[in-house]
mmCIF file of C-alpha atoms in Angstrom:
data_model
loop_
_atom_site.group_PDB
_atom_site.id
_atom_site.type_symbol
_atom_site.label_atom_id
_atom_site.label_comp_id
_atom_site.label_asym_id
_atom_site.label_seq_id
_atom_site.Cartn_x
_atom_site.Cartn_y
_atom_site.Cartn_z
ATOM 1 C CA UNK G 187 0.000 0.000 0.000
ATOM 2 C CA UNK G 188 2.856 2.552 0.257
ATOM 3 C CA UNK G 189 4.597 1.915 -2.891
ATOM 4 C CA UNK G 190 0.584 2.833 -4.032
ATOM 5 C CA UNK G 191 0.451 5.967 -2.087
ATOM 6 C CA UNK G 192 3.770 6.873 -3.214
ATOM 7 C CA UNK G 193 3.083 6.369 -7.026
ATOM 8 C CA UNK G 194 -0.620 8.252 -6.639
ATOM 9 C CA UNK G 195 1.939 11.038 -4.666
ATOM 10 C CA UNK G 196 4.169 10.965 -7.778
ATOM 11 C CA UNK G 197 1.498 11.083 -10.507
ATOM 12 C CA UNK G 198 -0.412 14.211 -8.456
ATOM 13 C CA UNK G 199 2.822 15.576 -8.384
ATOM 14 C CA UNK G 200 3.969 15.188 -12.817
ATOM 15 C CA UNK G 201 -0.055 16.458 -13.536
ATOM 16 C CA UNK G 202 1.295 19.704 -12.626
ATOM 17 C CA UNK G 203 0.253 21.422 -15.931
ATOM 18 C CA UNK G 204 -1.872 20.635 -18.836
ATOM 19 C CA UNK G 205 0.336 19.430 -21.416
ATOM 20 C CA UNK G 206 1.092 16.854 -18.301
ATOM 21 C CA UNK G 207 -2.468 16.464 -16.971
ATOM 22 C CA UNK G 208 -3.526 15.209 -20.465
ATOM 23 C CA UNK G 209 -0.208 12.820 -21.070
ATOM 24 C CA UNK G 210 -1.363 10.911 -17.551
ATOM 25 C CA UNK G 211 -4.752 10.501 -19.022
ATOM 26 C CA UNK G 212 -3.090 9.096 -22.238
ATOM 27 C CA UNK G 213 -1.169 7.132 -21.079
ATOM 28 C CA UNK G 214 -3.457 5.078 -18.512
ATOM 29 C CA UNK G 215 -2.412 7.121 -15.354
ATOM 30 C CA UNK G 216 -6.656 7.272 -14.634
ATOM 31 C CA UNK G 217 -7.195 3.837 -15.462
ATOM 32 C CA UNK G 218 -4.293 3.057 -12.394
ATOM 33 C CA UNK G 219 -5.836 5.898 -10.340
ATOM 34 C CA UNK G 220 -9.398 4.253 -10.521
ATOM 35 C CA UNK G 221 -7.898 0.969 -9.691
ATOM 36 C CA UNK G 222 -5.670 1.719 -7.178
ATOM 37 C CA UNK G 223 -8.829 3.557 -5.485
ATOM 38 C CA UNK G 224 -10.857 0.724 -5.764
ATOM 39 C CA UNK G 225 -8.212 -1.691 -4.353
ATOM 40 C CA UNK G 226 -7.607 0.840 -0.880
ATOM 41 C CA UNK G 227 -11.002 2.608 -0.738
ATOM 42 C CA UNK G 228 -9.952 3.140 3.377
ATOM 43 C CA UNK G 229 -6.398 4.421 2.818
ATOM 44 C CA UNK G 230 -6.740 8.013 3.460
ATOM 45 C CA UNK G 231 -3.477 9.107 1.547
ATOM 46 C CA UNK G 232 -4.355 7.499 -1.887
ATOM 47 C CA UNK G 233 -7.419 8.875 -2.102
ATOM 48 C CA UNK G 234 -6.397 12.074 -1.446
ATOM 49 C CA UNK G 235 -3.478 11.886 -4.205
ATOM 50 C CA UNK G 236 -6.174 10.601 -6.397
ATOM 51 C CA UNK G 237 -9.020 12.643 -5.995
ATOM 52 C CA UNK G 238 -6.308 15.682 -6.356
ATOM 53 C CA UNK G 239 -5.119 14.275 -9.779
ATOM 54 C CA UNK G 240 -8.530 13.716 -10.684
ATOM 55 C CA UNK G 241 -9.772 17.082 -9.927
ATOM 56 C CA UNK G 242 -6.600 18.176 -12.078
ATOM 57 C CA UNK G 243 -7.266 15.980 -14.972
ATOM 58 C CA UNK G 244 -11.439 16.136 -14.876
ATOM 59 C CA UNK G 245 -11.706 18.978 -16.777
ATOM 60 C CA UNK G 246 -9.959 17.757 -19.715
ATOM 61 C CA UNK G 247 -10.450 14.265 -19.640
ATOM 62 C CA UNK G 248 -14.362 14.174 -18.698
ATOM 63 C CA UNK G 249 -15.496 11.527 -20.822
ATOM 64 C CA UNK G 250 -12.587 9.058 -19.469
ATOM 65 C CA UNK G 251 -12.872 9.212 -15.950
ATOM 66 C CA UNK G 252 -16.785 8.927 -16.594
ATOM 67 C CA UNK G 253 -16.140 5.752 -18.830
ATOM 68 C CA UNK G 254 -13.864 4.449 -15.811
ATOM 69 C CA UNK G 255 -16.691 5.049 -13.477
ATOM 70 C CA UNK G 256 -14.866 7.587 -11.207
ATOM 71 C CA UNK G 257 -17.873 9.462 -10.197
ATOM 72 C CA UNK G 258 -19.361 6.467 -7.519
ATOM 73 C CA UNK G 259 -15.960 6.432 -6.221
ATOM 74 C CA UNK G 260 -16.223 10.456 -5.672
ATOM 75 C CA UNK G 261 -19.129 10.176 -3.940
ATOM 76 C CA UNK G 262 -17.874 6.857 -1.657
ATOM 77 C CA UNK G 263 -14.974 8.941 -0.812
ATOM 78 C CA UNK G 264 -16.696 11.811 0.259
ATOM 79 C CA UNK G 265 -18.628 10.011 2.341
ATOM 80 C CA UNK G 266 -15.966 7.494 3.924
ATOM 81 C CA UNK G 267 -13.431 10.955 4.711
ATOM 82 C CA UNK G 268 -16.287 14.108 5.756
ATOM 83 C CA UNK G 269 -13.342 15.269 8.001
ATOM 84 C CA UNK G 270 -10.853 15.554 5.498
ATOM 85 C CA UNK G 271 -10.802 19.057 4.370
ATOM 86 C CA UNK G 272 -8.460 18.560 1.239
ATOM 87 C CA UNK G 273 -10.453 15.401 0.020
ATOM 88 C CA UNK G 274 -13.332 17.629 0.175
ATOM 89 C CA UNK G 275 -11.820 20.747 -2.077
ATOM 90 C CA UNK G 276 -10.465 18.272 -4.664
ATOM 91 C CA UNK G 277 -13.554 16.604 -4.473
ATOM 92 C CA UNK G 278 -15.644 19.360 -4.952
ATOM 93 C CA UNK G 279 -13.070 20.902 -7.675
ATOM 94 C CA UNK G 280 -13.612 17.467 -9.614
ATOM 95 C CA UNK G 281 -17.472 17.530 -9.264
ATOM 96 C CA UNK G 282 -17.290 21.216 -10.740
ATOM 97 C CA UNK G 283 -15.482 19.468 -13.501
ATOM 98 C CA UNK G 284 -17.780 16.717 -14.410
ATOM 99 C CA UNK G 285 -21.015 18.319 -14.139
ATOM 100 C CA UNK G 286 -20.217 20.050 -17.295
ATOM 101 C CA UNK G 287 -20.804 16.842 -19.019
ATOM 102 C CA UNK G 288 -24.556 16.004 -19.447
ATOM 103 C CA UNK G 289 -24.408 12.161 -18.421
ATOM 104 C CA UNK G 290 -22.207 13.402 -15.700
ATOM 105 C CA UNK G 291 -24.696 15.348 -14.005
ATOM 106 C CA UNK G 292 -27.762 13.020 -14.520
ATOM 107 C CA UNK G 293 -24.988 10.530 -12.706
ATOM 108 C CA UNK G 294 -24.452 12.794 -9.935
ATOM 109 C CA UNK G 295 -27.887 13.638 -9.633
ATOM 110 C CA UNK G 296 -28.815 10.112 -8.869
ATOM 111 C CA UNK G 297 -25.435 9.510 -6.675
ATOM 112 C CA UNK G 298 -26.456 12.379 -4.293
ATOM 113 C CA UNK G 299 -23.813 14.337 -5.268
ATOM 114 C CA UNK G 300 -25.664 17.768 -4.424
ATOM 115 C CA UNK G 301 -25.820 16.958 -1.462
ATOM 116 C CA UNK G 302 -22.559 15.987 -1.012
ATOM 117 C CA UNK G 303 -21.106 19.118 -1.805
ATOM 118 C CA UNK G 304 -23.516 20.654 0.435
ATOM 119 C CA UNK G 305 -22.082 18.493 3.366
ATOM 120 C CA UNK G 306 -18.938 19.558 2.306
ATOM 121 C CA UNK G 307 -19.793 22.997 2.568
ATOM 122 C CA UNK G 308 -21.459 22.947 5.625
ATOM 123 C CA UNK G 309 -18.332 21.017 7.732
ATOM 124 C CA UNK G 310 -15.944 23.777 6.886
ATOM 125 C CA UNK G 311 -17.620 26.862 7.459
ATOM 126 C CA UNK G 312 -16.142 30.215 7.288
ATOM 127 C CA UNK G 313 -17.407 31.649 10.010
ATOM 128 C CA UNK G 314 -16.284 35.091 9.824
ATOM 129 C CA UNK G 315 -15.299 36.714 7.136
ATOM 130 C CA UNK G 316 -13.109 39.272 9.443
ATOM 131 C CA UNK G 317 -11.342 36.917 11.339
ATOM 132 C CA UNK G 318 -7.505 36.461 9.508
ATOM 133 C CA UNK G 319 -7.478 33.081 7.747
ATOM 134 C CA UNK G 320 -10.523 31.692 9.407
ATOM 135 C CA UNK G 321 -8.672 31.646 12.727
ATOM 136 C CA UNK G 322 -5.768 30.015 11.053
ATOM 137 C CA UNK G 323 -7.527 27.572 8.992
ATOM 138 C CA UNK G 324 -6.931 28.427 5.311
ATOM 139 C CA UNK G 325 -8.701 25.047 4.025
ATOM 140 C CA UNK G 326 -12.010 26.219 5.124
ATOM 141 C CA UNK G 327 -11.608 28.353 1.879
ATOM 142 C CA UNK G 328 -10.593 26.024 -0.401
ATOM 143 C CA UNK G 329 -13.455 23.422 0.595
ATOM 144 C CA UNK G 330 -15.708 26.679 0.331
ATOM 145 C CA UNK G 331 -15.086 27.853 -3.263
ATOM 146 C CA UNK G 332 -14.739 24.381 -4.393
ATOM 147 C CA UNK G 333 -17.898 23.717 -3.563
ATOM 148 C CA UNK G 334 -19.307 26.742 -4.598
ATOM 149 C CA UNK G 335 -18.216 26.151 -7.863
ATOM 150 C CA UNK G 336 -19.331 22.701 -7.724
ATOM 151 C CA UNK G 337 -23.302 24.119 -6.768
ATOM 152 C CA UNK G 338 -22.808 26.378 -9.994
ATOM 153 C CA UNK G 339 -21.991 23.884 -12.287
ATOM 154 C CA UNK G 340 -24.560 21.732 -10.691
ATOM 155 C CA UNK G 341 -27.161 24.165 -10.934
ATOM 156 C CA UNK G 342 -26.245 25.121 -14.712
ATOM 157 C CA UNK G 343 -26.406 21.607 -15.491
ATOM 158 C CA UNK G 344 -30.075 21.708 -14.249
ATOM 159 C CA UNK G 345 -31.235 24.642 -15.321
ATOM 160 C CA UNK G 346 -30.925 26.357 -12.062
ATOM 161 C CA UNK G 347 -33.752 24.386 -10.640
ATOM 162 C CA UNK G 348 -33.316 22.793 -7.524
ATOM 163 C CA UNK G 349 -33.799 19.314 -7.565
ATOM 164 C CA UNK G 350 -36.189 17.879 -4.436
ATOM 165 C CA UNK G 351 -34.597 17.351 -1.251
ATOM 166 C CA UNK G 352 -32.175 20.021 -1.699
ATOM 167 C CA UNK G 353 -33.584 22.278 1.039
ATOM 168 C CA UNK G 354 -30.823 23.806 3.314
ATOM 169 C CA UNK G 355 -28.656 25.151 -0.029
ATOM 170 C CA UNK G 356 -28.976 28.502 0.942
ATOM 171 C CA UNK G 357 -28.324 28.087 4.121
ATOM 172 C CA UNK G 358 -25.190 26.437 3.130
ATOM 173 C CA UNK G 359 -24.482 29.202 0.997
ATOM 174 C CA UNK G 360 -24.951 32.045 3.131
#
């Protein structure tokens, strides 16, 4: 499980730019990602190295990590780690990603992946918008755009309707 960590690590690390991002995706870096998820769905570190490259690579490699079946593995992770605040913003980051794609979004819709980002939001709240980093927690913003973003493309995908069962998003919001 280390050497897996460590290649996940190493692969996060490469995707750095886009000429990079797409020769992972080329070259069957997601196809090991979505493996090596589904082999160590409770090992905190590869997921996070993998939902990370995969919220690097989602916006130009939709249609593959959709075809791999990545997006029940989002979800599952989200749910398995609610306390891990980087998980969450790459998470987030790669459901603002795949929501662009039509098929994507019906799949998300019927994955729960609204609310999802919605738990997301609410577990790292900024609290005040005064107080210096969030009282020295900088994640709280990344988990907070990232899932605003995430809600827009959501919401786009839907036509800015609100599917049922989606009460508390403003409270989220605000």
């Amino acid at each position: 499980v280390g050497m897996l960590a460590d290649a996940m690590a190493v692969l996060w690390t490469v995707a750095i730019d886009e000429e990079m991002q797409k020769t992972v995706a080329a070259s069957g870096g997601m196809e090991f990602v979505i493996q090596t998820m589904r082999k160590c769905p409770k090992n905190l570190p590869i997921q996070q190295h993998a939902f990370a490259l995969m919220s690097r690579t989602s916006a130009l490699a939709t249609e593959l990590i959709r075809d791999l079946g990545a997006l029940p593995l989002v979800m599952y992770g989200m749910q398995r780690f609610p306390e891990d605040a980087w998980l969450q913003e790459e998470a987030c980051k790669t459901v603002a990603n795949m929501a662009r794609d039509p098929v994507c979004c019906e799949t998300l819709g019927t994955l729960g992946g609204l609310s999802l980002v919605l738990f997301a939001m609410r577990s790292f709240p900024i609290r005040d918008r005064h107080e210096p980093a969030n009282g020295g927690r900088p994640e709280l913003h990344g988990v907070q755009g990232a899932s605003c973003a995430a809600l827009k493309t959501v919401l786009r995908c839907v036509g800015g309707q609100l599917p049922e069962a989606s009460d508390g998003v403003m409270d989220a919001v605000i």
